[in-house]
JSON list of C-alpha atoms in Angstrom, two decimals:
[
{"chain": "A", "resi": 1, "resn": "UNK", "atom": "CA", "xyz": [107.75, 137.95, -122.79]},
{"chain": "A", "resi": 2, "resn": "UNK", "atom": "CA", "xyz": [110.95, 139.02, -120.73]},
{"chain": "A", "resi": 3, "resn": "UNK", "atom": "CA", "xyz": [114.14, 140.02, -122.60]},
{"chain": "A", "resi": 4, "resn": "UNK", "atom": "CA", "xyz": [117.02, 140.94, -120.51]},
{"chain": "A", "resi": 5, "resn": "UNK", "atom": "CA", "xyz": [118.14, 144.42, -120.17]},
{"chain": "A", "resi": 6, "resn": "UNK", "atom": "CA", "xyz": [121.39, 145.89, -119.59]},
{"chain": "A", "resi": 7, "resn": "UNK", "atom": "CA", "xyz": [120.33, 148.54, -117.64]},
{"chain": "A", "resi": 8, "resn": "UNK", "atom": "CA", "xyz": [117.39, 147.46, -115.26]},
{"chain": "A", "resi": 9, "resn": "UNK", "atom": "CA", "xyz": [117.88, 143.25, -115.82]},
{"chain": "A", "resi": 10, "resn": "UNK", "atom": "CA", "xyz": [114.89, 142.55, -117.35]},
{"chain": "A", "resi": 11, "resn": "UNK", "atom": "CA", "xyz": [112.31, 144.67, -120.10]},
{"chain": "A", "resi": 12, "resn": "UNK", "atom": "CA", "xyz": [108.58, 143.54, -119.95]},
{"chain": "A", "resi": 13, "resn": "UNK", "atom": "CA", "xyz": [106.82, 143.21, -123.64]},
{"chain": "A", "resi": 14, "resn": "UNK", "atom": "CA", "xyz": [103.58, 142.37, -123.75]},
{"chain": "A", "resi": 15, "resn": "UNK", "atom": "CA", "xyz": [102.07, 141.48, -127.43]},
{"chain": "A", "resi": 16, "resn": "UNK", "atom": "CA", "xyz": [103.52, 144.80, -128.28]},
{"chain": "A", "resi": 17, "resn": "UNK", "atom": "CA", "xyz": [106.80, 146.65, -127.14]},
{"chain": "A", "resi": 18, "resn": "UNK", "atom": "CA", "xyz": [106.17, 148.48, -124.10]},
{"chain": "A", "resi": 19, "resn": "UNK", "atom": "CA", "xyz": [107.64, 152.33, -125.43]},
{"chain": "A", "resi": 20, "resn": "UNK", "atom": "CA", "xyz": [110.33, 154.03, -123.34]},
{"chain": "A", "resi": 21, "resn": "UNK", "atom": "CA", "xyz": [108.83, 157.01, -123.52]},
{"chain": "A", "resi": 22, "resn": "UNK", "atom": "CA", "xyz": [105.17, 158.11, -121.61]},
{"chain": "A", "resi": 23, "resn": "UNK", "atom": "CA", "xyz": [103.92, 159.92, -124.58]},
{"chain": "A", "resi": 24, "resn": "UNK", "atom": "CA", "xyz": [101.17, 157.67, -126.18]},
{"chain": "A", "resi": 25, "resn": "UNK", "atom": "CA", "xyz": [100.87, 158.13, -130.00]},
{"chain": "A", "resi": 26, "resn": "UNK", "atom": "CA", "xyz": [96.73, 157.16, -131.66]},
{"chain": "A", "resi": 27, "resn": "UNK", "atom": "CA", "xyz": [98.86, 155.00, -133.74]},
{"chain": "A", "resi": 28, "resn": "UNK", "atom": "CA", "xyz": [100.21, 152.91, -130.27]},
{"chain": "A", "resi": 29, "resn": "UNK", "atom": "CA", "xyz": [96.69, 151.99, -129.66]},
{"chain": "A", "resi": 30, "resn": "UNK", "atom": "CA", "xyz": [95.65, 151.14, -133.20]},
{"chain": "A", "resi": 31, "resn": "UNK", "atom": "CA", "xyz": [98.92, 148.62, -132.83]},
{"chain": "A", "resi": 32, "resn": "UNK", "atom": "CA", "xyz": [97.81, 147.12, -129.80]},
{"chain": "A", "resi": 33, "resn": "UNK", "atom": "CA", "xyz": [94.02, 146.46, -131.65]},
{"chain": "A", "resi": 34, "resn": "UNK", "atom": "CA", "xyz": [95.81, 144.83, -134.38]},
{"chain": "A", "resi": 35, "resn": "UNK", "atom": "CA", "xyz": [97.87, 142.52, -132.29]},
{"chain": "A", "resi": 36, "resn": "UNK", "atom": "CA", "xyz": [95.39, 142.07, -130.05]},
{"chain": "A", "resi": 37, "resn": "UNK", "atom": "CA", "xyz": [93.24, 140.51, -133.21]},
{"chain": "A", "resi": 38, "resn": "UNK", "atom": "CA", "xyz": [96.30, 138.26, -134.17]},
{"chain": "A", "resi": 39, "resn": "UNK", "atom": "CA", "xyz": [96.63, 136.74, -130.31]},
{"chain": "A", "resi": 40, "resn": "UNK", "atom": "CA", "xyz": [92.87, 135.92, -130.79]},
{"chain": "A", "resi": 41, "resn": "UNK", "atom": "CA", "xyz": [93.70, 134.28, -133.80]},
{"chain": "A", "resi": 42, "resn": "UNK", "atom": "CA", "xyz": [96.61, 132.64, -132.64]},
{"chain": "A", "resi": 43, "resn": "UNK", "atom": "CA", "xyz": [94.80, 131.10, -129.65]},
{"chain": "A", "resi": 44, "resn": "UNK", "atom": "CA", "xyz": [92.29, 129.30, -132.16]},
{"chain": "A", "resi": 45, "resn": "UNK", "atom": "CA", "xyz": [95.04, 128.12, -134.26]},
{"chain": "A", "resi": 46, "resn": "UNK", "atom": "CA", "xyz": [96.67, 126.82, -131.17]},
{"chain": "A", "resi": 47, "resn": "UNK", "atom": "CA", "xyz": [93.63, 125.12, -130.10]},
{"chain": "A", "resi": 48, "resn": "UNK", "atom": "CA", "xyz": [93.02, 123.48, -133.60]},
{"chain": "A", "resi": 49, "resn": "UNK", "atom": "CA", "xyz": [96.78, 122.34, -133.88]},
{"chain": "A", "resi": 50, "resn": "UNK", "atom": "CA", "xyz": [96.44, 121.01, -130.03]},
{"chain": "A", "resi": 51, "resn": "UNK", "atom": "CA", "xyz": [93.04, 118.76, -131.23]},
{"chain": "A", "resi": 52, "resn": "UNK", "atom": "CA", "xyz": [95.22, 117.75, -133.87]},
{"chain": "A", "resi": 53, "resn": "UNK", "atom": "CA", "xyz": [97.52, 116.61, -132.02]},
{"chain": "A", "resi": 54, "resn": "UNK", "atom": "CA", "xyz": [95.03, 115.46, -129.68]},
{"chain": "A", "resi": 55, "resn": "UNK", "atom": "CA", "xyz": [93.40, 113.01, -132.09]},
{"chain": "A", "resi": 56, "resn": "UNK", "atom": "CA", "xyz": [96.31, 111.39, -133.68]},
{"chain": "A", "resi": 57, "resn": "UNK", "atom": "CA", "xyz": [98.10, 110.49, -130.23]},
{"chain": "A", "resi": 58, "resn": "UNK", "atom": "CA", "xyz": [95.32, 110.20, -128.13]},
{"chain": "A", "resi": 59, "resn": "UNK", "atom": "CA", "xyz": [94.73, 106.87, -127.04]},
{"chain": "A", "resi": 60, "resn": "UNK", "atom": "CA", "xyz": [90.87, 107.47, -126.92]},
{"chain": "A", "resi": 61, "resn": "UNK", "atom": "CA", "xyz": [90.47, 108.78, -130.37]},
{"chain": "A", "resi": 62, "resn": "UNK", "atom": "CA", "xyz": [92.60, 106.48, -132.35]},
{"chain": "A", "resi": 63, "resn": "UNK", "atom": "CA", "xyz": [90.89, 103.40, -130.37]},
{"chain": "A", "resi": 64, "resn": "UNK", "atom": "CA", "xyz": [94.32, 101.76, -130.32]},
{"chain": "A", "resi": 65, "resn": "UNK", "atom": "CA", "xyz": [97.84, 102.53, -128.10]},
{"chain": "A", "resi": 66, "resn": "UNK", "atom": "CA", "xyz": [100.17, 104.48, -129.47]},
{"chain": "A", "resi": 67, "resn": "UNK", "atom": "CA", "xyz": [103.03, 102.38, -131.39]},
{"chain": "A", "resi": 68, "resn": "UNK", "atom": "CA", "xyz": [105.52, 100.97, -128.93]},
{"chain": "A", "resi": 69, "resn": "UNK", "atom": "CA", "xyz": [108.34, 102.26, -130.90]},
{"chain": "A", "resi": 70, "resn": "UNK", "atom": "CA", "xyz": [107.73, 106.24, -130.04]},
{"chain": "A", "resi": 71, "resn": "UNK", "atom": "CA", "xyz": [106.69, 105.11, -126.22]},
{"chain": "A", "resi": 72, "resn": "UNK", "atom": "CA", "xyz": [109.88, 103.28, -125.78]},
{"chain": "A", "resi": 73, "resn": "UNK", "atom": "CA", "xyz": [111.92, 106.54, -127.46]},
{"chain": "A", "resi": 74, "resn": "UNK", "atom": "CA", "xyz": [109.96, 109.27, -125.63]},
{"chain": "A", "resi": 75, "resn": "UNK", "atom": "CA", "xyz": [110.96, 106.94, -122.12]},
{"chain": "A", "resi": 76, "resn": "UNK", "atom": "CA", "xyz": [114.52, 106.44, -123.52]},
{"chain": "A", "resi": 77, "resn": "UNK", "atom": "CA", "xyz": [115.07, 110.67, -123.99]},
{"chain": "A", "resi": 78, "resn": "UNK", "atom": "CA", "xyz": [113.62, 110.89, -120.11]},
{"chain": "A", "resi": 79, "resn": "UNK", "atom": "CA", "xyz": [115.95, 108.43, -118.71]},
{"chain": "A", "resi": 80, "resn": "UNK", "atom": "CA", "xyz": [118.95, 109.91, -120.27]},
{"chain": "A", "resi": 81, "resn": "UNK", "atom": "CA", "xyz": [117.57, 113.42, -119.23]},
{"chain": "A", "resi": 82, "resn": "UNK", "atom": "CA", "xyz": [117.42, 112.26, -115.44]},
{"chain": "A", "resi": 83, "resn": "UNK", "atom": "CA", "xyz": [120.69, 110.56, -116.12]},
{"chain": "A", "resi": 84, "resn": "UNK", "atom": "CA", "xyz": [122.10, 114.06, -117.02]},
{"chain": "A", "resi": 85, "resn": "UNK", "atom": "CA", "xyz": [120.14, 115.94, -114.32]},
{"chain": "A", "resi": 86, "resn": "UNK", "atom": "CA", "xyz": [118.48, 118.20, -116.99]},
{"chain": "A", "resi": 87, "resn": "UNK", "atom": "CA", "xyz": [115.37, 119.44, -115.71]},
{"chain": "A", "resi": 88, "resn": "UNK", "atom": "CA", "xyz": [113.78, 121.92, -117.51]},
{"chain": "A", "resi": 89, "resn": "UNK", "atom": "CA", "xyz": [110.48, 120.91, -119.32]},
{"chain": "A", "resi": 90, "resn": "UNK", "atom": "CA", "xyz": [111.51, 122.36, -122.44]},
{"chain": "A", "resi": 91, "resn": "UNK", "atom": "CA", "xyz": [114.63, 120.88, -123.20]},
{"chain": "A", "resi": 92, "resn": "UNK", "atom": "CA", "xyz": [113.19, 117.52, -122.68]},
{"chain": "A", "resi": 93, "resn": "UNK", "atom": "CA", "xyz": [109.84, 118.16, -124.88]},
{"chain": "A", "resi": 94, "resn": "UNK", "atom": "CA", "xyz": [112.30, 119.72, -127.53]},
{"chain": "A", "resi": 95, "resn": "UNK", "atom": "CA", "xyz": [114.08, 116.61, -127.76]},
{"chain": "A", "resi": 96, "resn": "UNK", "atom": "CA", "xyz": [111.03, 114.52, -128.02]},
{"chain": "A", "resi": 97, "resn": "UNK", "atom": "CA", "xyz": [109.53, 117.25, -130.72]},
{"chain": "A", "resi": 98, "resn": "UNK", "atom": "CA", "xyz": [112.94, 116.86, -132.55]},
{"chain": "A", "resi": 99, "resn": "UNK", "atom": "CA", "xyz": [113.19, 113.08, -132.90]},
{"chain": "A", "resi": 100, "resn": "UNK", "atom": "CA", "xyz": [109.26, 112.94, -133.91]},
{"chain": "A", "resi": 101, "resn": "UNK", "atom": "CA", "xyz": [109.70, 115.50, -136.53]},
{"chain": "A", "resi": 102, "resn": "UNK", "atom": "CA", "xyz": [113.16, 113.58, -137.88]},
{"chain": "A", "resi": 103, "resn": "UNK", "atom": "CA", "xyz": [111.70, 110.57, -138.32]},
{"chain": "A", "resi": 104, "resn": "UNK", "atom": "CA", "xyz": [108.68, 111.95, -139.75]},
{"chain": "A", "resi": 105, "resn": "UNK", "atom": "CA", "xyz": [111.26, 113.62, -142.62]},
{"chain": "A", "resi": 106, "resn": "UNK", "atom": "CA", "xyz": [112.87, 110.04, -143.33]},
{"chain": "A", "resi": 107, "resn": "UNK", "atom": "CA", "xyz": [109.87, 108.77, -144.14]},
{"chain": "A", "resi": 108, "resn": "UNK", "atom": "CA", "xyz": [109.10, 107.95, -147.78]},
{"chain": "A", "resi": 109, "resn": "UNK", "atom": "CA", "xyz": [106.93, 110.61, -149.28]},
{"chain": "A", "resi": 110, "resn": "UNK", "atom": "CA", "xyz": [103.28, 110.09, -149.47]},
{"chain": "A", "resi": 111, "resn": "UNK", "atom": "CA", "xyz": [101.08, 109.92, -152.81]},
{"chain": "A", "resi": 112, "resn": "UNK", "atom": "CA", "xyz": [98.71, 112.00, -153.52]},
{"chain": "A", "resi": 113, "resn": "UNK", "atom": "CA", "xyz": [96.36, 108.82, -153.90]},
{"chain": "A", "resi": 114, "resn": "UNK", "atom": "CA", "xyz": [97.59, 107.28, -150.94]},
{"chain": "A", "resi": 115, "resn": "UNK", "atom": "CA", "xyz": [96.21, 110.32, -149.15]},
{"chain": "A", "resi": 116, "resn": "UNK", "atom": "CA", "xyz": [93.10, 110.91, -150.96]},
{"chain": "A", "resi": 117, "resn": "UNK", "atom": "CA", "xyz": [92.45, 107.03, -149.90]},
{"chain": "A", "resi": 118, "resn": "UNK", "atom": "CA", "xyz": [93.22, 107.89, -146.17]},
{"chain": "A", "resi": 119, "resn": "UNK", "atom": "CA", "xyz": [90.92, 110.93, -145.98]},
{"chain": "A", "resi": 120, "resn": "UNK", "atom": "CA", "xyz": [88.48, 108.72, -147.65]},
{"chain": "A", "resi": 121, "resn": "UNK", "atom": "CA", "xyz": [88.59, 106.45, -145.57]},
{"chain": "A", "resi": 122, "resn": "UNK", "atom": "CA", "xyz": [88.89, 108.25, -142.46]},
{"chain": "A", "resi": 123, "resn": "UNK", "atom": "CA", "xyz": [85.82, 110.23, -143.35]},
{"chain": "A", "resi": 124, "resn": "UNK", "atom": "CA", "xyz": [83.74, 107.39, -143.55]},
{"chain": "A", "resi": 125, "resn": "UNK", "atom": "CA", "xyz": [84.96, 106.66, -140.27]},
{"chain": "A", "resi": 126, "resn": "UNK", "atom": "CA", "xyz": [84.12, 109.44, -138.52]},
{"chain": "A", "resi": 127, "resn": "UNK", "atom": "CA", "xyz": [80.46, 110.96, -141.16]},
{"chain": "A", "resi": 128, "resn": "UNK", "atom": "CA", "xyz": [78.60, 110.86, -138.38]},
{"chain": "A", "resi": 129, "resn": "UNK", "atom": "CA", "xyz": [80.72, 113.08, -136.23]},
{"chain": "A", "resi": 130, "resn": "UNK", "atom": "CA", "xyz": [81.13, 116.15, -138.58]},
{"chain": "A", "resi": 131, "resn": "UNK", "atom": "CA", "xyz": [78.43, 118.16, -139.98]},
{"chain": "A", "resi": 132, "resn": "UNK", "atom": "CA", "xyz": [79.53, 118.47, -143.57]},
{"chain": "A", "resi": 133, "resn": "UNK", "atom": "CA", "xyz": [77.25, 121.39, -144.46]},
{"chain": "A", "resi": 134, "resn": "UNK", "atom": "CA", "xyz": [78.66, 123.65, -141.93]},
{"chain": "A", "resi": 135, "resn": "UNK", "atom": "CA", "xyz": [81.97, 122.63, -142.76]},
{"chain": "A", "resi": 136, "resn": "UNK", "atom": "CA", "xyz": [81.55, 123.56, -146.46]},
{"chain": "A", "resi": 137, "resn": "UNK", "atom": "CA", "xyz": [79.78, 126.61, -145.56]},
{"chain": "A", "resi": 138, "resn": "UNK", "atom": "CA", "xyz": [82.93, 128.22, -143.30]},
{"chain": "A", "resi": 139, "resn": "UNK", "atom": "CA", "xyz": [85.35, 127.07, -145.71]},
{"chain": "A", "resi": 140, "resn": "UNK", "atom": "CA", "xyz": [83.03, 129.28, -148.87]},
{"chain": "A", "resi": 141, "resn": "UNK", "atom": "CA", "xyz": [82.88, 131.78, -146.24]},
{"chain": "A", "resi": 142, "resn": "UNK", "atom": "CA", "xyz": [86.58, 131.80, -145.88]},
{"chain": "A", "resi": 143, "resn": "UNK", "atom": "CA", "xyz": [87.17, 131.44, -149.88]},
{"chain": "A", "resi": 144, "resn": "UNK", "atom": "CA", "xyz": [85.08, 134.37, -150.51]},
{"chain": "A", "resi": 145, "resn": "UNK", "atom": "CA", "xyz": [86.18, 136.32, -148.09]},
{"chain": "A", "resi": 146, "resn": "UNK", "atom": "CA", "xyz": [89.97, 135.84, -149.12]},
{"chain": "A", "resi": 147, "resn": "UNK", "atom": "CA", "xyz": [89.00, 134.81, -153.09]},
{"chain": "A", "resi": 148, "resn": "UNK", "atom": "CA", "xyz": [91.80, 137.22, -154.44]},
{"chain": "A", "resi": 149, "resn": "UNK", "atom": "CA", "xyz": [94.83, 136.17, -152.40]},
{"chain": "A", "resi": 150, "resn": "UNK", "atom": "CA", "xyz": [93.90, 132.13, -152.49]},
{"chain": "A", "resi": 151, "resn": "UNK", "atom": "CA", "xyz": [93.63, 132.85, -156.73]},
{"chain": "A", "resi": 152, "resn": "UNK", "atom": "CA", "xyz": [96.55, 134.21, -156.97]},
{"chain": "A", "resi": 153, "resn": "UNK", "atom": "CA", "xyz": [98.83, 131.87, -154.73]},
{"chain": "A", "resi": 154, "resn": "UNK", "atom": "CA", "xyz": [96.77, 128.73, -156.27]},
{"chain": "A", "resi": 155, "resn": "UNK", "atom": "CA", "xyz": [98.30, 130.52, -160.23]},
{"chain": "A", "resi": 156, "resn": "UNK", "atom": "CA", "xyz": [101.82, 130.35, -158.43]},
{"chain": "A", "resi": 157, "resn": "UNK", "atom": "CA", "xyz": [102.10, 127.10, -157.14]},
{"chain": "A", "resi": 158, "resn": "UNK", "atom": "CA", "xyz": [103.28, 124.90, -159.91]},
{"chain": "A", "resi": 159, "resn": "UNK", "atom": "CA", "xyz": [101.50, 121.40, -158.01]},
{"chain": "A", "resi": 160, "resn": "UNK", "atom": "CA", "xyz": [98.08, 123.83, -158.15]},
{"chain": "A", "resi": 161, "resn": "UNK", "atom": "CA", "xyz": [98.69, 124.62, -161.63]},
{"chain": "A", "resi": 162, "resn": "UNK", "atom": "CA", "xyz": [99.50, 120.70, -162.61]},
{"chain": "A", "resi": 163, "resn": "UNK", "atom": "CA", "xyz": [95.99, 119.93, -161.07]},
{"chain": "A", "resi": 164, "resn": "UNK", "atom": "CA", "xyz": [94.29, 123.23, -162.39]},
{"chain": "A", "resi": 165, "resn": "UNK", "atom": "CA", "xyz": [93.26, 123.80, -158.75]},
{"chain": "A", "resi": 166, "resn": "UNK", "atom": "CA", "xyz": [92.22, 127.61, -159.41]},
{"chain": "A", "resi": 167, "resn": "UNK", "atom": "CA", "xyz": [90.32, 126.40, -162.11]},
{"chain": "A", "resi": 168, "resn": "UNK", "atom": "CA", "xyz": [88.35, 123.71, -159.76]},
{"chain": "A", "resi": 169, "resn": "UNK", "atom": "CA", "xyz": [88.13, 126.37, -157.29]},
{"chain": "A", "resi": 170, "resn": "UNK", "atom": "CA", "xyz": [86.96, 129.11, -159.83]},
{"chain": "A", "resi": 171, "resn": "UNK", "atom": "CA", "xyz": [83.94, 126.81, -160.97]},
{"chain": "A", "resi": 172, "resn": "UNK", "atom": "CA", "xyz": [83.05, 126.15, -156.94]},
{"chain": "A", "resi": 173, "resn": "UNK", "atom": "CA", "xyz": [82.88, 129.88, -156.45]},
{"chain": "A", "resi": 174, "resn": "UNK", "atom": "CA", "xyz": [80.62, 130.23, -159.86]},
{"chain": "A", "resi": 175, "resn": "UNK", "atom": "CA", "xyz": [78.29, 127.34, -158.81]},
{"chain": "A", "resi": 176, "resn": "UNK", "atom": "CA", "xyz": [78.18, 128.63, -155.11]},
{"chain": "A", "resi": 177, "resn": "UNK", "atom": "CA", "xyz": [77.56, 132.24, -156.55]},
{"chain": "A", "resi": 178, "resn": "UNK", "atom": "CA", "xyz": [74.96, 130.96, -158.61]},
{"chain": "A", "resi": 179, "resn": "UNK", "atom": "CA", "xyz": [73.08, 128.90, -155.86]},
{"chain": "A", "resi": 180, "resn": "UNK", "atom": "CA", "xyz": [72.94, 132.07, -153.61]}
]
């Protein structure tokens, strides 16, 4: 990232501030490891959000074009960004991100059966293309891992506690456990 500076015009950071100073503390380093653990993690949440993305507009995983309507609005925000000679990338993907994303918010809100119908049915759709086990298996990984922190913020929400999630989710750890 560049960051402009009064003094020399620009200041270099790279996942971590570079220090003014040339004396290198153990604690700098330890720093750097931990960030350096987050950009790994950040690049695989990147990746999974871009297949996400991937598969809902993708022409070749939805087996269909995408609806006319958001063609014809993404072509409409180019032509008027030509028409006012703006040419940066970013200002013309932000407006495109910006009227998906306000659209999205007008919508009416989605039922919690409505969705559990859609994920039904889009597994069925796709069971031969996901190994089930494997998923289940990261995701216990991931519970067990994290079992404290995913308790706690499960007795917190008030939608969990309606449903009794960390309830559900006690009784899959206790089955798992005992399966082991």
């Amino acid at each position: 990232m560049i960051t402009p500076d009064l003094e020399s015009g620009t200041k270099l950071w790279h996942l971590v501030k570079n220090h003014d100073h040339s004396d290198q503390r153990e604690g700098d380093r330890g720093s750097k490891m931990v960030s350096e653990i987050y950009l790994t993690r950040l690049l695989a949440t990147k990746k999974f959000v871009d297949d996400l993305f991937e598969t809902i507009f993708s022409t070749a995983h939805r087996g269909s074009a995408l609806p006319l309507a958001i063609k014809y609005m993404f072509d409409f925000l180019d032509e008027q960004a030509d028409k006012h000679s703006i040419t940066d990338p970013d200002v013309r993907h932000t407006w495109k991100s910006n009227w998906y994303y306000s659209d999205i918010s007008r919508m009416p809100a989605i039922s919690d059966q409505d969705m559990s119908a859609y994920l039904a049915e889009q597994s069925r759709l796709h069971a031969n293309q996901f190994n089930s086990m494997s998923a289940l298996h990261e995701i216990y990984s991931y519970i067990v891992k994290y079992k404290d922190e995913i308790l706690s913020s499960l007795e917190r929400d008030e939608q969990a506690k309606r449903q009794r999630l960390r309830s559900k989710l006690e009784q899959v750890i206790d089955t798992m456990a005992l399966a082991s």
